[in-house]
Coordinates of C-alpha atoms and ligand atoms in Angstrom, one line a residue:
M1 CA -65.3 -37.3 -19.7
D2 CA -65.7 -35.1 -22.5
D3 CA -67.4 -32.1 -20.5
L4 CA -64.2 -32.8 -18.3
K5 CA -61.7 -32.6 -21.1
A6 CA -62.9 -29.5 -21.9
K7 CA -62.9 -27.6 -18.4
Y8 CA -59.8 -28.4 -17.7
L9 CA -58.2 -27.4 -21.2
T10 CA -59.9 -24.2 -21.5
Q11 CA -58.9 -23.4 -17.6
I12 CA -55.0 -24.1 -18.5
A13 CA -55.5 -22.7 -21.8
E14 CA -56.4 -19.3 -19.8
A15 CA -54.3 -19.8 -16.8
G16 CA -52.4 -16.0 -16.6
D17 CA -49.8 -17.3 -14.3
E18 CA -48.1 -20.1 -12.6
N19 CA -49.5 -20.0 -9.8
A20 CA -53.5 -20.1 -11.6
L21 CA -52.2 -23.0 -13.5
E22 CA -50.7 -24.5 -10.4
A23 CA -54.4 -24.4 -8.7
V24 CA -55.8 -25.7 -12.6
R25 CA -53.8 -28.8 -11.7
L26 CA -54.4 -29.4 -8.3
A27 CA -58.3 -29.5 -8.9
A28 CA -57.6 -32.0 -12.1
V29 CA -55.0 -34.4 -11.6
G30 CA -53.9 -34.0 -8.0
K31 CA -54.3 -36.2 -5.7
K32 CA -57.7 -35.0 -4.6
G33 CA -58.9 -33.9 -8.1
E34 CA -61.4 -34.8 -9.9
V35 CA -60.1 -37.0 -12.6
A36 CA -58.9 -39.2 -8.8
L37 CA -62.2 -38.8 -7.4
K38 CA -63.7 -40.4 -10.8
M39 CA -60.6 -43.1 -10.9
R40 CA -62.0 -43.7 -6.9
E41 CA -65.5 -45.2 -8.5
L42 CA -63.9 -47.0 -10.7
G43 CA -64.6 -49.7 -8.1
K44 CA -67.8 -50.0 -7.9
M45 CA -67.9 -50.6 -11.5
S46 CA -68.8 -53.8 -13.0
A47 CA -65.7 -55.1 -15.0
E48 CA -67.4 -54.4 -18.5
E49 CA -68.1 -50.8 -17.4
R50 CA -64.4 -50.6 -15.6
Q51 CA -63.4 -51.8 -18.7
V52 CA -64.4 -48.8 -21.0
A53 CA -64.1 -45.9 -18.1
G54 CA -60.3 -47.2 -16.7
P55 CA -58.4 -46.5 -19.8
A56 CA -60.3 -43.8 -21.1
L57 CA -60.0 -42.2 -18.0
N58 CA -55.9 -42.6 -17.9
A59 CA -56.1 -40.9 -21.3
L60 CA -57.6 -37.8 -19.6
K61 CA -55.0 -37.5 -17.1
D62 CA -52.4 -38.1 -19.8
E63 CA -54.0 -35.4 -21.6
I64 CA -54.5 -33.1 -19.1
N65 CA -50.4 -33.4 -18.1
S66 CA -48.5 -32.6 -21.4
A67 CA -51.4 -29.6 -21.6
L68 CA -50.4 -28.8 -18.1
A69 CA -46.6 -29.3 -19.2
A70 CA -46.9 -27.6 -22.4
K71 CA -48.2 -24.1 -20.4
K72 CA -45.4 -24.0 -18.0
A73 CA -42.9 -24.2 -20.8
A74 CA -45.2 -21.6 -22.5
L75 CA -45.5 -19.1 -19.4
G76 CA -41.5 -20.1 -18.2
D77 CA -41.0 -18.6 -22.4
A78 CA -42.7 -15.3 -21.4
A79 CA -41.8 -14.8 -17.9
L80 CA -38.9 -15.2 -19.3
D81 CA -39.0 -12.6 -22.5
E82 CA -40.5 -10.0 -19.4
R83 CA -37.0 -10.2 -17.8
L84 CA -35.4 -9.7 -20.8
R85 CA -37.2 -6.7 -21.9
T86 CA -37.5 -5.0 -18.5
E87 CA -33.6 -5.6 -17.3
W88 CA -31.5 -4.4 -20.4
L89 CA -27.4 -3.2 -20.1
D90 CA -26.3 -0.3 -22.3
V91 CA -22.5 -2.0 -23.4
T92 CA -22.5 0.8 -24.5
L93 CA -22.5 3.1 -22.1
P94 CA -19.1 4.5 -20.8
T95 CA -17.5 3.1 -17.8
R96 CA -17.6 5.0 -14.6
P97 CA -13.8 6.9 -13.9
R98 CA -12.4 4.8 -11.5
R99 CA -11.0 6.4 -8.3
Q100 CA -7.5 4.7 -8.8
G101 CA -5.2 4.7 -6.2
S102 CA -1.1 6.5 -6.6
L103 CA 2.3 6.6 -4.3
H104 CA 2.5 9.0 -1.9
P105 CA 5.8 11.0 -3.3
V106 CA 7.9 9.8 0.2
S107 CA 6.7 5.7 -0.5
Q108 CA 7.6 6.9 -4.7
A109 CA 11.6 8.2 -3.2
T110 CA 11.1 5.5 -0.6
E111 CA 11.2 2.4 -3.6
E112 CA 14.1 4.7 -5.7
L113 CA 16.1 5.2 -3.5
T114 CA 15.7 1.7 -2.0
A115 CA 16.4 0.1 -5.8
I116 CA 19.4 2.3 -6.5
F117 CA 21.1 0.7 -3.5
A118 CA 20.1 -2.1 -3.6
E119 CA 22.0 -2.1 -6.8
M120 CA 24.8 -1.5 -4.8
G121 CA 25.1 -4.2 -2.2
F122 CA 22.6 -2.2 0.4
S123 CA 20.3 -4.4 1.9
V124 CA 17.2 -2.6 3.3
A125 CA 17.4 -3.8 7.3
E126 CA 14.2 -2.1 9.8
G127 CA 14.0 -0.5 13.2
P128 CA 11.0 0.1 15.9
R129 CA 9.6 4.0 15.9
I130 CA 9.8 4.0 19.7
D131 CA 12.7 2.8 20.7
T132 CA 14.9 3.4 24.7
D133 CA 17.0 6.5 24.2
W134 CA 20.0 3.8 24.8
Y135 CA 19.4 2.4 20.8
N136 CA 18.7 6.5 19.8
F137 CA 21.1 8.0 22.1
D138 CA 23.7 6.1 24.3
A139 CA 24.4 4.0 21.7
L140 CA 25.3 6.0 19.1
N141 CA 27.8 8.4 22.0
I142 CA 25.3 10.8 22.7
P143 CA 26.0 10.5 26.2
G144 CA 22.6 12.2 28.6
H145 CA 24.2 15.4 29.1
H146 CA 24.8 16.5 25.5
P147 CA 23.4 19.2 23.7
A148 CA 22.6 16.9 20.4
R149 CA 19.6 15.5 23.0
A150 CA 17.9 18.6 23.4
E151 CA 18.6 19.9 19.7
M152 CA 16.5 17.2 18.3
D153 CA 13.2 18.3 19.8
T154 CA 12.8 14.6 21.7
F155 CA 9.9 13.4 22.2
Y156 CA 9.6 11.2 25.0
M157 CA 7.0 8.5 26.3
H158 CA 5.2 9.4 29.1
R159 CA 6.3 7.0 32.3
A160 CA 4.0 6.0 35.0
E161 CA 5.9 7.2 38.6
G162 CA 7.6 4.0 40.1
D163 CA 8.0 2.2 36.4
D164 CA 11.7 1.4 35.8
R165 CA 11.5 0.7 33.1
P166 CA 14.3 2.3 30.2
P167 CA 12.6 5.9 28.6
H168 CA 11.3 5.0 25.7
V169 CA 11.8 8.0 22.5
L170 CA 10.2 8.3 18.6
R171 CA 12.7 8.2 17.4
T172 CA 14.5 11.4 16.2
H173 CA 16.6 9.9 13.3
T174 CA 17.3 6.5 11.7
S175 CA 20.7 6.2 13.3
P176 CA 19.8 3.4 16.1
V177 CA 18.7 1.3 13.5
Q178 CA 22.5 1.2 13.0
I179 CA 23.3 0.3 16.0
R180 CA 20.6 -2.7 15.7
S181 CA 21.8 -4.6 12.7
M182 CA 25.3 -4.1 13.4
E183 CA 23.9 -6.2 16.7
K184 CA 21.7 -8.9 13.9
M185 CA 24.1 -9.2 11.1
G186 CA 27.7 -8.4 13.2
A187 CA 30.2 -7.2 10.1
P188 CA 30.8 -7.1 7.0
L189 CA 28.2 -5.0 6.1
R190 CA 26.2 -2.9 4.2
I191 CA 22.3 -1.6 4.2
I192 CA 20.4 1.0 4.4
C193 CA 17.6 1.9 6.6
P194 CA 14.1 4.1 5.7
G195 CA 11.4 4.8 7.5
G196 CA 9.9 7.7 9.4
V197 CA 11.0 9.5 12.1
Y198 CA 10.1 12.1 15.1
R199 CA 11.0 15.5 16.1
A200 CA 8.8 18.6 18.0
D201 CA 9.0 21.1 14.7
Y202 CA 6.3 22.2 12.7
D203 CA 6.7 24.3 9.4
Q204 CA 7.5 24.9 5.7
T205 CA 10.5 22.6 5.7
H206 CA 9.3 20.9 9.1
T207 CA 6.9 18.5 10.3
P208 CA 6.5 16.4 13.1
M209 CA 6.6 13.0 11.4
F210 CA 9.0 12.7 8.6
H211 CA 11.8 10.6 6.9
Q212 CA 14.7 9.4 6.6
V213 CA 17.3 7.1 5.0
E214 CA 19.8 5.9 6.4
G215 CA 23.0 4.2 5.5
L216 CA 26.3 2.5 6.5
A217 CA 29.1 -0.1 4.8
L218 CA 31.1 -1.4 7.5
D219 CA 34.0 -3.7 6.8
E220 CA 38.1 -3.9 6.8
N221 CA 39.2 -1.1 4.9
I222 CA 36.0 1.6 3.8
S223 CA 37.9 4.9 3.5
M224 CA 36.1 8.7 2.6
A225 CA 36.9 7.9 -0.5
N226 CA 34.1 4.9 -0.7
L227 CA 31.5 7.5 1.2
K228 CA 31.8 10.0 -2.1
W229 CA 31.6 7.6 -4.4
V230 CA 28.5 5.9 -3.8
L231 CA 27.3 9.2 -2.3
E232 CA 27.3 10.4 -5.8
E233 CA 26.2 7.5 -7.6
F234 CA 22.8 8.0 -5.6
V235 CA 22.2 11.8 -6.4
K236 CA 23.1 10.6 -10.0
S237 CA 20.6 7.8 -10.2
F238 CA 18.3 9.5 -7.5
F239 CA 17.7 12.9 -10.0
E240 CA 18.2 11.0 -13.1
V241 CA 21.5 13.7 -14.0
D242 CA 24.9 12.5 -16.0
S243 CA 26.7 14.7 -13.3
V244 CA 26.4 16.2 -10.3
E245 CA 29.0 18.2 -8.5
L246 CA 29.0 17.3 -4.8
R247 CA 30.3 19.6 -1.7
F248 CA 31.5 17.8 1.0
R249 CA 31.8 20.6 4.2
A250 CA 33.5 19.6 8.0
S251 CA 30.8 19.2 10.4
H252 CA 30.7 17.3 13.6
F253 CA 28.6 14.4 14.7
P254 CA 28.9 12.7 17.7
F255 CA 28.1 9.3 15.8
T256 CA 31.4 9.8 13.3
E257 CA 35.0 10.9 12.8
P258 CA 35.3 12.8 11.0
S259 CA 32.0 14.2 10.0
A260 CA 30.4 15.9 7.1
E261 CA 27.9 17.3 5.7
V262 CA 27.1 17.4 2.0
D263 CA 25.8 19.8 -0.1
I264 CA 24.6 19.0 -3.9
R265 CA 25.3 22.2 -6.3
C266 CA 22.2 23.6 -7.9
S267 CA 20.6 26.7 -9.0
W268 CA 17.4 28.6 -8.4
D269 CA 15.6 30.0 -11.7
N270 CA 12.7 32.1 -10.7
G271 CA 11.6 29.7 -7.9
Q272 CA 13.1 26.7 -10.0
L273 CA 15.0 24.1 -8.2
K274 CA 17.6 22.8 -11.2
I275 CA 20.5 20.4 -9.4
G276 CA 24.0 19.9 -11.4
E277 CA 24.2 23.7 -12.5
G278 CA 24.5 26.9 -11.2
D279 CA 26.3 28.7 -8.2
D280 CA 24.0 28.0 -5.2
W281 CA 24.4 25.0 -2.9
M282 CA 21.4 22.5 -1.2
E283 CA 22.6 21.1 1.9
I284 CA 20.8 17.3 1.1
L285 CA 22.8 15.4 4.0
G286 CA 25.3 14.3 6.9
S287 CA 27.8 11.5 6.8
G288 CA 31.4 10.4 8.5
M289 CA 33.6 8.0 9.4
V290 CA 31.2 5.6 11.6
H291 CA 32.8 6.7 15.7
P292 CA 34.4 3.8 17.2
K293 CA 32.6 3.8 20.2
V294 CA 29.5 3.4 17.9
I295 CA 31.2 0.7 16.1
A296 CA 31.4 -1.3 19.6
A297 CA 28.4 -0.2 21.2
G298 CA 27.0 -2.5 18.1
G299 CA 29.1 -5.4 19.7
I300 CA 31.4 -5.7 16.5
D301 CA 35.3 -5.1 16.5
P302 CA 36.0 -1.6 16.2
D303 CA 39.4 -2.1 15.7
K304 CA 39.5 -4.5 12.5
Y305 CA 36.2 -2.8 11.1
Q306 CA 35.1 0.4 10.0
G307 CA 33.3 2.7 7.3
F308 CA 31.1 5.2 7.1
A309 CA 27.3 6.0 7.2
F310 CA 24.5 8.5 6.0
G311 CA 21.4 10.3 6.8
M312 CA 19.2 11.8 4.2
G313 CA 15.7 13.2 5.2
I314 CA 13.5 11.3 2.1
D315 CA 10.5 13.5 2.1
R316 CA 13.6 16.6 1.3
I317 CA 14.9 14.7 -1.9
A318 CA 11.3 13.6 -2.6
M319 CA 10.3 17.4 -2.7
L320 CA 13.8 18.8 -4.8
K321 CA 12.7 15.7 -7.7
Y322 CA 9.4 16.5 -8.1
G323 CA 9.7 20.5 -7.6
I324 CA 7.3 20.0 -4.3
P325 CA 7.2 23.7 -2.0
D326 CA 5.6 22.8 1.0
L327 CA 6.8 19.7 3.7
R328 CA 3.4 20.1 5.6
A329 CA 1.5 19.4 2.5
F330 CA 2.8 16.0 2.8
F331 CA 0.4 14.5 5.8
D332 CA -2.3 16.8 5.3
S333 CA -3.8 13.0 3.2
D334 CA -5.7 15.6 1.0
L335 CA -7.4 13.6 -2.0
R336 CA -5.9 16.2 -4.9
W337 CA -3.0 17.0 -3.6
L338 CA -2.2 12.7 -3.9
R339 CA -3.7 12.7 -6.8
H340 CA -1.3 15.7 -8.1
Y341 CA 2.0 14.6 -7.1
G342 CA 1.0 10.9 -6.8
F343 CA 2.9 8.0 -8.9
S344 CA 1.5 4.9 -10.5
C345 CA 1.2 1.6 -8.1
L346 CA 2.1 -0.6 -11.1
D347 CA 5.5 1.6 -12.6
V348 CA 7.8 -0.1 -10.6
P349 CA 11.1 1.8 -10.4
T350 CA 13.8 -0.3 -11.1
L351 CA 17.3 1.3 -12.8
H352 CA 16.8 -0.5 -15.9
G353 CA 13.3 0.8 -16.9
G354 CA 13.8 4.1 -15.7
L355 CA 13.0 5.2 -11.9
S356 CA 10.3 7.7 -12.1
R357 CA 8.4 8.4 -15.6
Ligands
DAH401 N1 21.0 11.2 12.3 C1 21.6 12.5 11.9 C2 20.3 13.4 12.0 O1 19.1 13.3 12.0 C3 22.3 12.2 10.6 C4 23.2 11.6 10.7 C5 24.5 12.3 9.9 C6 23.3 10.1 10.1 C7 25.7 11.6 10.0 C8 24.7 9.7 10.1 C9 25.7 10.4 10.1 O2 24.7 8.2 9.8 O3 27.0 9.3 9.5 O4 20.8 14.5 12.1

């Protein structure tokens, strides 16, 4: 028994890893191990022999088991030490620069103008970008033969022969949302509708897809004076200047009567545009008193309600405010451009917190 003890304690001490230790355990105290075999021999012994050999075998088994447990713990500690030595991390290294996303200037300008008009009681309305030609033209007092249809360089959706659904177009302006909003909400009504519009046109200041914001205010007692005030407030807030001078120029749109285009006083010094001062004028929007036919097309009584509407290019005013010279770059998805002209996603524009920082 002393031999057995010496043999297994040595083997346990020499076991280099947990697998080797397990082999020793099976050979010594496993079910078919040497100690178990010895225990089976107890049955053949005389009672006196058994009284000596039984406790001695049990003691041997206990001793081997506790040596195994101690060795197992030691091997575990050694393995952990080894892992800690190899898997280390230098927490003092600088962090990797984060590729932070940013807000596109069009999104930024949209957030800004929404904050401004919200303060004046306008809520945001939306409509589909693919619309029927009735919403895009007819309801806005632009009948089939009207030259405005041709002027708008409309994209028509393809229709298979025999398909008699109403013709659909990519909306050429946000004005159809006027009609949809009147149908949905009735009067009185005060909404803006920002969104994408489409025209077949492409140069430094035109892209086939661009953005407009439509405004519409209907009530029993609205006049051009309200339009003028709202637009002046908007322009001052948006361009973050104390005073501006707007020029209302008589114009023509089928959906308004009277109609006016609005220019803003500005100066161009060495290609640098300044808003609110100088001898130049820059056109920024179309507007007018909503034509009675348009109000009727929206399902509202034009004898009771009247109001103003306007339509403004969002990309255009973003270019002006942020000094971006070429509209086409807006839609190139060039990451370098976006990082340069983009805005932090976390700076939500508010009138009290500041629009653009
Ligand atoms: N829909 C016009 C366009 O895209 C812009 C416009 C002009 C909208 C006058 C209006 C308006 O609501 O009253 O050119």
